[in-house]
Tab-separated table of C-alpha atoms in Angstrom:
chain	number	residue	atom	x	y	z
E	153	UNK	CA	90.052	5.222	-44.633
E	154	UNK	CA	88.293	2.359	-46.408
E	155	UNK	CA	84.840	1.212	-45.322
E	156	UNK	CA	86.254	-2.243	-44.559
E	157	UNK	CA	88.857	-0.775	-42.219
E	158	UNK	CA	86.236	1.404	-40.549
E	159	UNK	CA	84.033	-1.651	-40.039
E	160	UNK	CA	86.906	-3.625	-38.533
E	161	UNK	CA	87.755	-0.792	-36.149
E	162	UNK	CA	84.107	-0.534	-35.109
E	163	UNK	CA	84.004	-4.259	-34.303
E	164	UNK	CA	87.252	-4.082	-32.319
E	165	UNK	CA	86.045	-0.974	-30.493
E	166	UNK	CA	82.728	-2.572	-29.589
E	167	UNK	CA	84.511	-5.609	-28.178
E	168	UNK	CA	86.878	-3.467	-26.129
E	169	UNK	CA	84.012	-1.401	-24.728
E	170	UNK	CA	82.120	-4.546	-23.712
E	171	UNK	CA	85.136	-5.770	-21.728
E	172	UNK	CA	85.713	-2.395	-20.106
E	173	UNK	CA	82.049	-1.987	-19.179
E	174	UNK	CA	81.982	-5.479	-17.668
E	175	UNK	CA	85.023	-4.685	-15.506
E	176	UNK	CA	83.503	-1.397	-14.363
E	177	UNK	CA	80.169	-3.015	-13.499
E	178	UNK	CA	81.847	-5.875	-11.639
E	179	UNK	CA	83.753	-3.403	-9.486
E	180	UNK	CA	80.700	-1.175	-9.141
E	181	UNK	CA	78.938	-3.989	-7.299
E	182	UNK	CA	81.437	-3.446	-4.471
E	183	UNK	CA	79.867	-0.065	-3.671
E	184	UNK	CA	77.173	0.415	-1.027
E	185	UNK	CA	75.110	3.612	-1.184
E	186	UNK	CA	75.213	4.898	2.401
E	187	UNK	CA	74.062	8.501	1.873
E	188	UNK	CA	71.458	9.074	-0.821
E	189	UNK	CA	70.841	12.701	-1.779
E	190	UNK	CA	70.395	11.943	-5.487
E	191	UNK	CA	66.881	13.375	-5.593
E	192	UNK	CA	68.371	16.851	-5.096
E	193	UNK	CA	70.145	16.766	-8.484
E	194	UNK	CA	68.781	19.231	-11.046
E	195	UNK	CA	68.757	18.598	-14.809
E	196	UNK	CA	71.620	20.970	-15.699
E	197	UNK	CA	73.801	20.408	-12.627
E	198	UNK	CA	77.523	19.900	-13.121
E	199	UNK	CA	78.418	16.779	-11.121
E	200	UNK	CA	81.666	16.045	-9.287
E	201	UNK	CA	83.073	12.541	-8.725
E	202	UNK	CA	85.821	11.783	-6.213
E	203	UNK	CA	87.268	8.700	-4.534
E	204	UNK	CA	88.913	9.147	-1.137
E	205	UNK	CA	90.303	7.500	1.971
E	206	UNK	CA	90.926	9.431	5.200
E	207	UNK	CA	90.789	12.871	3.566
E	208	UNK	CA	88.173	14.502	5.806
E	209	UNK	CA	90.405	17.451	6.858
E	210	UNK	CA	90.665	18.489	3.204
E	211	UNK	CA	86.985	18.237	2.407
E	212	UNK	CA	85.544	21.513	3.795
E	213	UNK	CA	87.821	23.636	1.584
E	214	UNK	CA	87.363	21.214	-1.328
E	215	UNK	CA	83.566	21.351	-1.388
E	216	UNK	CA	83.481	25.097	-0.727
E	217	UNK	CA	85.778	25.704	-3.694
E	218	UNK	CA	83.827	23.562	-6.124
E	219	UNK	CA	80.464	24.842	-4.903
E	220	UNK	CA	81.795	28.308	-5.601
E	221	UNK	CA	82.596	27.262	-9.165
E	222	UNK	CA	79.079	25.914	-9.637
E	223	UNK	CA	79.181	22.168	-8.920
E	224	UNK	CA	75.639	21.011	-8.183
E	225	UNK	CA	76.224	17.596	-6.597
E	226	UNK	CA	79.115	15.576	-5.176
E	227	UNK	CA	79.437	11.821	-5.763
E	228	UNK	CA	81.907	10.402	-3.231
E	229	UNK	CA	83.358	6.893	-2.999
E	230	UNK	CA	84.641	6.387	0.550
E	231	UNK	CA	87.240	3.609	0.497
E	232	UNK	CA	87.272	2.631	4.157
E	233	UNK	CA	87.867	5.996	5.835
E	234	UNK	CA	88.317	5.975	9.616
E	235	UNK	CA	88.722	9.735	10.171
E	236	UNK	CA	85.099	10.785	10.646
E	237	UNK	CA	84.377	11.536	7.007
E	238	UNK	CA	80.951	9.848	7.054
E	239	UNK	CA	79.832	11.877	10.059
E	240	UNK	CA	80.947	15.111	8.397
E	241	UNK	CA	79.356	14.161	5.065
E	242	UNK	CA	75.991	13.643	6.764
E	243	UNK	CA	75.643	17.418	6.973
E	244	UNK	CA	76.205	17.976	3.244
E	245	UNK	CA	72.843	18.176	1.455
E	246	UNK	CA	74.426	18.108	-2.018
E	247	UNK	CA	76.540	14.989	-1.451
E	248	UNK	CA	75.816	11.295	-2.023
E	249	UNK	CA	78.256	8.742	-0.602
E	250	UNK	CA	79.108	5.155	-1.504
E	251	UNK	CA	81.235	3.027	0.829
E	252	UNK	CA	83.533	0.110	0.071
E	253	UNK	CA	86.294	-1.791	1.835
E	254	UNK	CA	87.427	-3.403	-1.445
E	255	UNK	CA	90.910	-3.015	-2.919
E	256	UNK	CA	91.728	0.396	-4.365
E	257	UNK	CA	94.444	-1.181	-6.503
E	258	UNK	CA	92.170	-3.875	-7.942
E	259	UNK	CA	89.564	-1.267	-8.909
E	260	UNK	CA	92.023	0.464	-11.232
E	261	UNK	CA	92.938	2.837	-8.386
E	262	UNK	CA	89.305	3.793	-7.907
E	263	UNK	CA	88.565	4.577	-11.540
E	264	UNK	CA	86.380	1.513	-12.183
E	265	UNK	CA	84.169	2.563	-9.273
E	266	UNK	CA	83.819	6.083	-10.669
E	267	UNK	CA	83.345	4.847	-14.244
E	268	UNK	CA	80.442	2.701	-13.081
E	269	UNK	CA	78.831	5.515	-11.084
E	270	UNK	CA	79.055	7.873	-14.038
E	271	UNK	CA	77.597	5.270	-16.363
E	272	UNK	CA	74.663	4.844	-13.964
E	273	UNK	CA	74.065	8.471	-13.007
E	274	UNK	CA	75.807	10.877	-15.377
E	275	UNK	CA	75.279	9.916	-19.027
E	276	UNK	CA	75.011	13.132	-21.117
E	277	UNK	CA	76.026	15.186	-18.061
E	278	UNK	CA	79.139	17.267	-17.481
E	279	UNK	CA	81.332	15.772	-14.771
E	280	UNK	CA	84.344	17.014	-12.830
E	281	UNK	CA	86.519	14.010	-11.904
E	282	UNK	CA	89.290	14.876	-9.458
E	283	UNK	CA	91.120	13.803	-6.303
E	284	UNK	CA	90.530	15.555	-2.946
E	285	UNK	CA	93.793	17.488	-3.325
E	286	UNK	CA	93.068	18.737	-6.862
E	287	UNK	CA	91.521	22.178	-7.515
E	288	UNK	CA	90.534	23.037	-11.079
E	289	UNK	CA	91.447	26.407	-12.583
E	290	UNK	CA	90.413	27.457	-16.100
E	291	UNK	CA	90.515	30.692	-18.133
E	292	UNK	CA	88.363	33.452	-16.582
E	293	UNK	CA	87.748	31.300	-13.471
E	294	UNK	CA	87.544	34.472	-11.397
E	295	UNK	CA	84.449	35.700	-13.255
E	296	UNK	CA	82.915	32.710	-15.067
E	297	UNK	CA	81.340	29.614	-13.542
E	298	UNK	CA	81.621	25.949	-14.447
E	299	UNK	CA	78.145	26.108	-16.042
E	300	UNK	CA	79.466	28.976	-18.190
E	301	UNK	CA	82.477	26.867	-19.180
E	302	UNK	CA	80.534	23.739	-20.085
E	303	UNK	CA	78.067	25.793	-22.118
E	304	UNK	CA	80.982	27.136	-24.150
E	305	UNK	CA	82.420	23.623	-24.557
E	306	UNK	CA	79.050	22.379	-25.802
E	307	UNK	CA	78.749	25.274	-28.245
E	308	UNK	CA	82.315	24.541	-29.394
E	309	UNK	CA	81.403	20.847	-29.813
E	310	UNK	CA	83.924	19.625	-27.241
E	311	UNK	CA	83.398	16.411	-25.282
E	312	UNK	CA	85.932	17.189	-22.560
E	313	UNK	CA	88.564	19.626	-21.330
E	314	UNK	CA	92.194	18.730	-20.705
E	315	UNK	CA	94.305	20.204	-17.917
E	316	UNK	CA	97.917	20.264	-16.759
E	317	UNK	CA	98.403	18.970	-13.214
E	318	UNK	CA	100.278	21.809	-11.495
E	319	UNK	CA	101.991	20.810	-8.256
E	320	UNK	CA	101.709	23.649	-5.744
E	321	UNK	CA	104.050	24.156	-2.785
E	322	UNK	CA	105.212	26.654	-0.170
E	323	UNK	CA	108.569	28.369	0.392
E	324	UNK	CA	109.073	26.402	3.616
E	325	UNK	CA	110.109	22.825	4.443
E	326	UNK	CA	107.392	20.221	4.049
E	327	UNK	CA	107.047	19.813	7.825
E	328	UNK	CA	106.223	23.520	8.200
E	329	UNK	CA	103.683	23.558	5.364
E	330	UNK	CA	100.592	22.810	7.426
E	331	UNK	CA	97.198	22.656	5.717
E	332	UNK	CA	94.582	22.668	8.461
E	333	UNK	CA	90.877	21.825	8.144
E	334	UNK	CA	89.195	24.556	6.140
E	335	UNK	CA	92.454	26.320	5.214
E	336	UNK	CA	92.712	27.798	1.730
E	337	UNK	CA	95.311	25.620	-0.032
E	338	UNK	CA	96.146	28.426	-2.480
E	339	UNK	CA	97.279	30.512	0.518
E	340	UNK	CA	99.273	27.700	2.151
E	341	UNK	CA	100.932	26.571	-1.117
E	342	UNK	CA	101.023	29.615	-3.413
E	343	UNK	CA	103.973	28.591	-5.623
E	344	UNK	CA	104.292	26.468	-8.762
E	345	UNK	CA	106.921	25.745	-11.438
E	346	UNK	CA	106.607	28.216	-14.307
E	347	UNK	CA	108.386	25.876	-16.763
E	348	UNK	CA	110.317	22.607	-16.944
E	349	UNK	CA	107.532	20.411	-18.344
E	350	UNK	CA	108.236	17.745	-20.969
E	351	UNK	CA	105.582	16.461	-23.373
E	352	UNK	CA	105.868	13.141	-25.219
E	353	UNK	CA	103.447	10.995	-27.175
E	354	UNK	CA	100.844	9.265	-25.033
E	355	UNK	CA	98.257	6.537	-25.488
E	356	UNK	CA	95.504	6.953	-28.047
E	357	UNK	CA	96.906	9.969	-29.917
E	358	UNK	CA	97.240	11.829	-26.654
E	359	UNK	CA	100.199	13.337	-24.816
E	360	UNK	CA	102.160	12.338	-21.729
E	361	UNK	CA	103.451	15.259	-19.656
E	362	UNK	CA	105.998	15.127	-16.836
E	363	UNK	CA	107.920	17.712	-14.857
E	364	UNK	CA	107.398	20.034	-11.924
E	365	UNK	CA	108.721	19.960	-8.364
E	366	UNK	CA	108.189	16.255	-7.759
E	367	UNK	CA	110.428	15.424	-10.700
E	368	UNK	CA	113.035	17.943	-9.489
E	369	UNK	CA	113.006	16.690	-5.909
E	370	UNK	CA	112.233	12.976	-6.097
E	371	UNK	CA	112.715	11.730	-9.661
E	372	UNK	CA	115.728	13.676	-10.958
E	373	UNK	CA	117.685	10.406	-11.265
E	374	UNK	CA	114.801	8.712	-13.124
E	375	UNK	CA	112.764	11.411	-14.899
E	376	UNK	CA	110.869	8.866	-17.000
E	377	UNK	CA	109.460	7.462	-13.752
E	378	UNK	CA	108.068	10.810	-12.605
E	379	UNK	CA	104.290	11.164	-12.176
E	380	UNK	CA	102.204	12.015	-15.234
E	381	UNK	CA	100.731	15.517	-15.289
E	382	UNK	CA	98.297	15.245	-18.219
E	383	UNK	CA	94.692	15.074	-17.017
E	384	UNK	CA	91.134	15.074	-18.389
E	385	UNK	CA	89.235	16.361	-15.326
E	386	UNK	CA	86.118	17.698	-17.078
E	387	UNK	CA	84.071	15.489	-19.377
E	388	UNK	CA	80.549	15.199	-20.767
E	389	UNK	CA	80.023	11.539	-19.923
E	390	UNK	CA	78.676	8.973	-22.362
E	391	UNK	CA	77.884	5.310	-21.833
E	392	UNK	CA	80.842	4.170	-23.981
E	393	UNK	CA	83.395	6.322	-22.117
E	394	UNK	CA	85.996	4.826	-19.801
E	395	UNK	CA	88.838	6.376	-17.834
E	396	UNK	CA	91.947	4.169	-18.012
E	397	UNK	CA	94.790	5.383	-15.761
E	398	UNK	CA	93.304	7.783	-13.235
E	399	UNK	CA	92.120	10.647	-15.459
E	400	UNK	CA	95.366	10.691	-17.450
E	401	UNK	CA	93.724	9.131	-20.492
E	402	UNK	CA	90.380	7.787	-21.599
E	403	UNK	CA	88.529	5.626	-24.092
E	404	UNK	CA	87.520	6.244	-26.889
E	405	UNK	CA	90.924	7.447	-28.026
E	406	UNK	CA	89.610	10.676	-29.545
E	407	UNK	CA	89.098	11.985	-25.996
E	408	UNK	CA	92.874	12.090	-25.538
E	409	UNK	CA	93.381	14.877	-28.065
E	410	UNK	CA	93.314	18.204	-26.250
E	411	UNK	CA	93.011	20.126	-29.506
E	412	UNK	CA	91.598	19.394	-32.939
E	413	UNK	CA	93.650	19.852	-36.075
E	414	UNK	CA	94.017	23.521	-36.860
E	415	UNK	CA	92.146	24.663	-33.731
E	416	UNK	CA	93.212	25.332	-30.165
E	417	UNK	CA	90.691	24.407	-27.484
E	418	UNK	CA	90.226	25.664	-23.956
E	419	UNK	CA	92.457	23.843	-21.467
E	420	UNK	CA	92.809	24.189	-17.716
E	421	UNK	CA	95.225	23.737	-14.844
E	422	UNK	CA	94.582	21.289	-12.028
E	423	UNK	CA	96.330	22.661	-8.949
E	424	UNK	CA	97.635	19.751	-6.885
E	425	UNK	CA	98.044	20.347	-3.142
E	426	UNK	CA	99.828	17.138	-2.162
E	427	UNK	CA	103.052	18.761	-0.920
E	428	UNK	CA	102.004	19.586	2.649
E	429	UNK	CA	103.050	18.291	6.073
E	430	UNK	CA	100.386	15.557	6.081
E	431	UNK	CA	102.231	13.886	3.191
E	432	UNK	CA	104.726	12.299	5.600
E	433	UNK	CA	102.089	10.245	7.426
E	434	UNK	CA	100.253	9.538	4.165
E	435	UNK	CA	103.476	8.276	2.577
E	436	UNK	CA	104.131	5.934	5.503
E	437	UNK	CA	100.619	4.491	5.284
E	438	UNK	CA	100.424	4.126	1.514
E	439	UNK	CA	103.952	2.784	1.028
E	440	UNK	CA	103.024	0.045	3.510
E	441	UNK	CA	99.543	-0.667	2.101
E	442	UNK	CA	100.837	-0.964	-1.468
E	443	UNK	CA	97.426	-0.035	-2.876
E	444	UNK	CA	98.633	2.766	-5.134
E	445	UNK	CA	100.217	2.613	-8.574
E	446	UNK	CA	103.302	0.373	-8.852
E	447	UNK	CA	102.892	-0.820	-5.273
E	448	UNK	CA	103.130	2.681	-3.835
E	449	UNK	CA	106.571	3.359	-5.360
E	450	UNK	CA	105.825	7.075	-5.588
E	451	UNK	CA	105.067	7.227	-1.854
E	452	UNK	CA	108.344	5.429	-1.124
E	453	UNK	CA	110.104	8.362	-2.830
E	454	UNK	CA	108.253	10.784	-0.564
E	455	UNK	CA	109.318	8.825	2.524
E	456	UNK	CA	112.962	9.032	1.495
E	457	UNK	CA	112.597	12.749	0.835
E	458	UNK	CA	111.686	13.312	4.474
E	459	UNK	CA	109.789	16.031	6.291
E	460	UNK	CA	112.507	18.621	5.658
E	461	UNK	CA	112.170	18.453	1.865
E	462	UNK	CA	111.879	21.863	0.196
E	463	UNK	CA	110.422	22.466	-3.257
E	464	UNK	CA	110.788	26.222	-3.707
E	465	UNK	CA	113.547	27.074	-6.186
E	466	UNK	CA	114.492	30.653	-7.195
E	467	UNK	CA	114.160	31.231	-10.909
E	468	UNK	CA	111.528	28.564	-11.517
E	469	UNK	CA	109.111	28.999	-8.591
E	470	UNK	CA	106.351	31.520	-9.249
E	471	UNK	CA	103.530	32.715	-7.017
E	472	UNK	CA	100.074	32.025	-8.448
E	473	UNK	CA	98.072	35.212	-8.904
E	474	UNK	CA	95.330	34.745	-11.507
E	475	UNK	CA	94.201	32.478	-14.326
E	476	UNK	CA	95.462	34.888	-17.015
E	477	UNK	CA	98.982	34.327	-15.683
E	478	UNK	CA	98.783	30.617	-16.571
E	479	UNK	CA	97.645	31.448	-20.106
E	480	UNK	CA	100.555	33.880	-20.506
E	481	UNK	CA	102.997	31.189	-19.339
E	482	UNK	CA	101.556	28.684	-21.810
E	483	UNK	CA	100.368	26.294	-19.092
E	484	UNK	CA	96.752	26.518	-20.242
E	485	UNK	CA	94.843	27.942	-23.183
E	486	UNK	CA	91.753	30.113	-23.535
E	487	UNK	CA	91.123	28.843	-27.074
E	488	UNK	CA	88.281	30.871	-28.577
E	489	UNK	CA	86.713	31.611	-25.174
E	490	UNK	CA	87.416	35.334	-25.039
């Protein structure tokens, strides 16, 4: 590449970053810090960032799981919850909470809020960025902590770790798949699709992955409209970074390459516990609010599917047992982390 072309790309990139940062900061001003536990953060803590609305029943299992992996502090954006989340959060000494009633849709579906918080509080720090129904699994998760993983990624000169979003489900109808407060979601929804994933070219030299039970059940007549399953849930944040569409892709573009040429990196699996009985009420609310992607079109599919929808399918459904199983199936990679 010529020096002139490199210079032009640098100028274009700088201009794009300035616009993205301005949008993030503008939306960040919508956040009010209502629970400040930031002084408890230690220098090497892995931080977790999550945006939620009325997800309190999920939170006890969520924070217990990530604490067990080694997360040191939780950054939570509460987008107008009315289910007692704030009262519950008050008892969490490793959690800081920001509140906003602003539009989830207009904030890039919460990502501009999180981008701004990470730019203010997490530069040069490793961050887990997930939804309340997403549980990260990585090679050797049973015996190695998140601090162990990020140390390897640093030694391997990686800026982030990619993961496949793996939709988990039960062998019962949706209405009978009840995830109660504090329940282990891996026990309630122990199954996943062992194959059936399609990878195409994505934005910024990345990939776009679709498939799984939601495509089978709700998008079989329009597979190109199925939810994206490529995620970047673990990242060592820098000031010039910016998540674009949820955590499906990021800026700068180099972050969207899971592997470097000639080398295979560590990748993970992000278990997604959306397919439970509470989805029916959530679909009604979100399809009406229209605050999610494409006006809540995905939730309209869930409403039509009904409470009796079943996702278990003999021959493709497999019970999750251990992280090594996902490596053997090719759903994640251990890279050089032996």
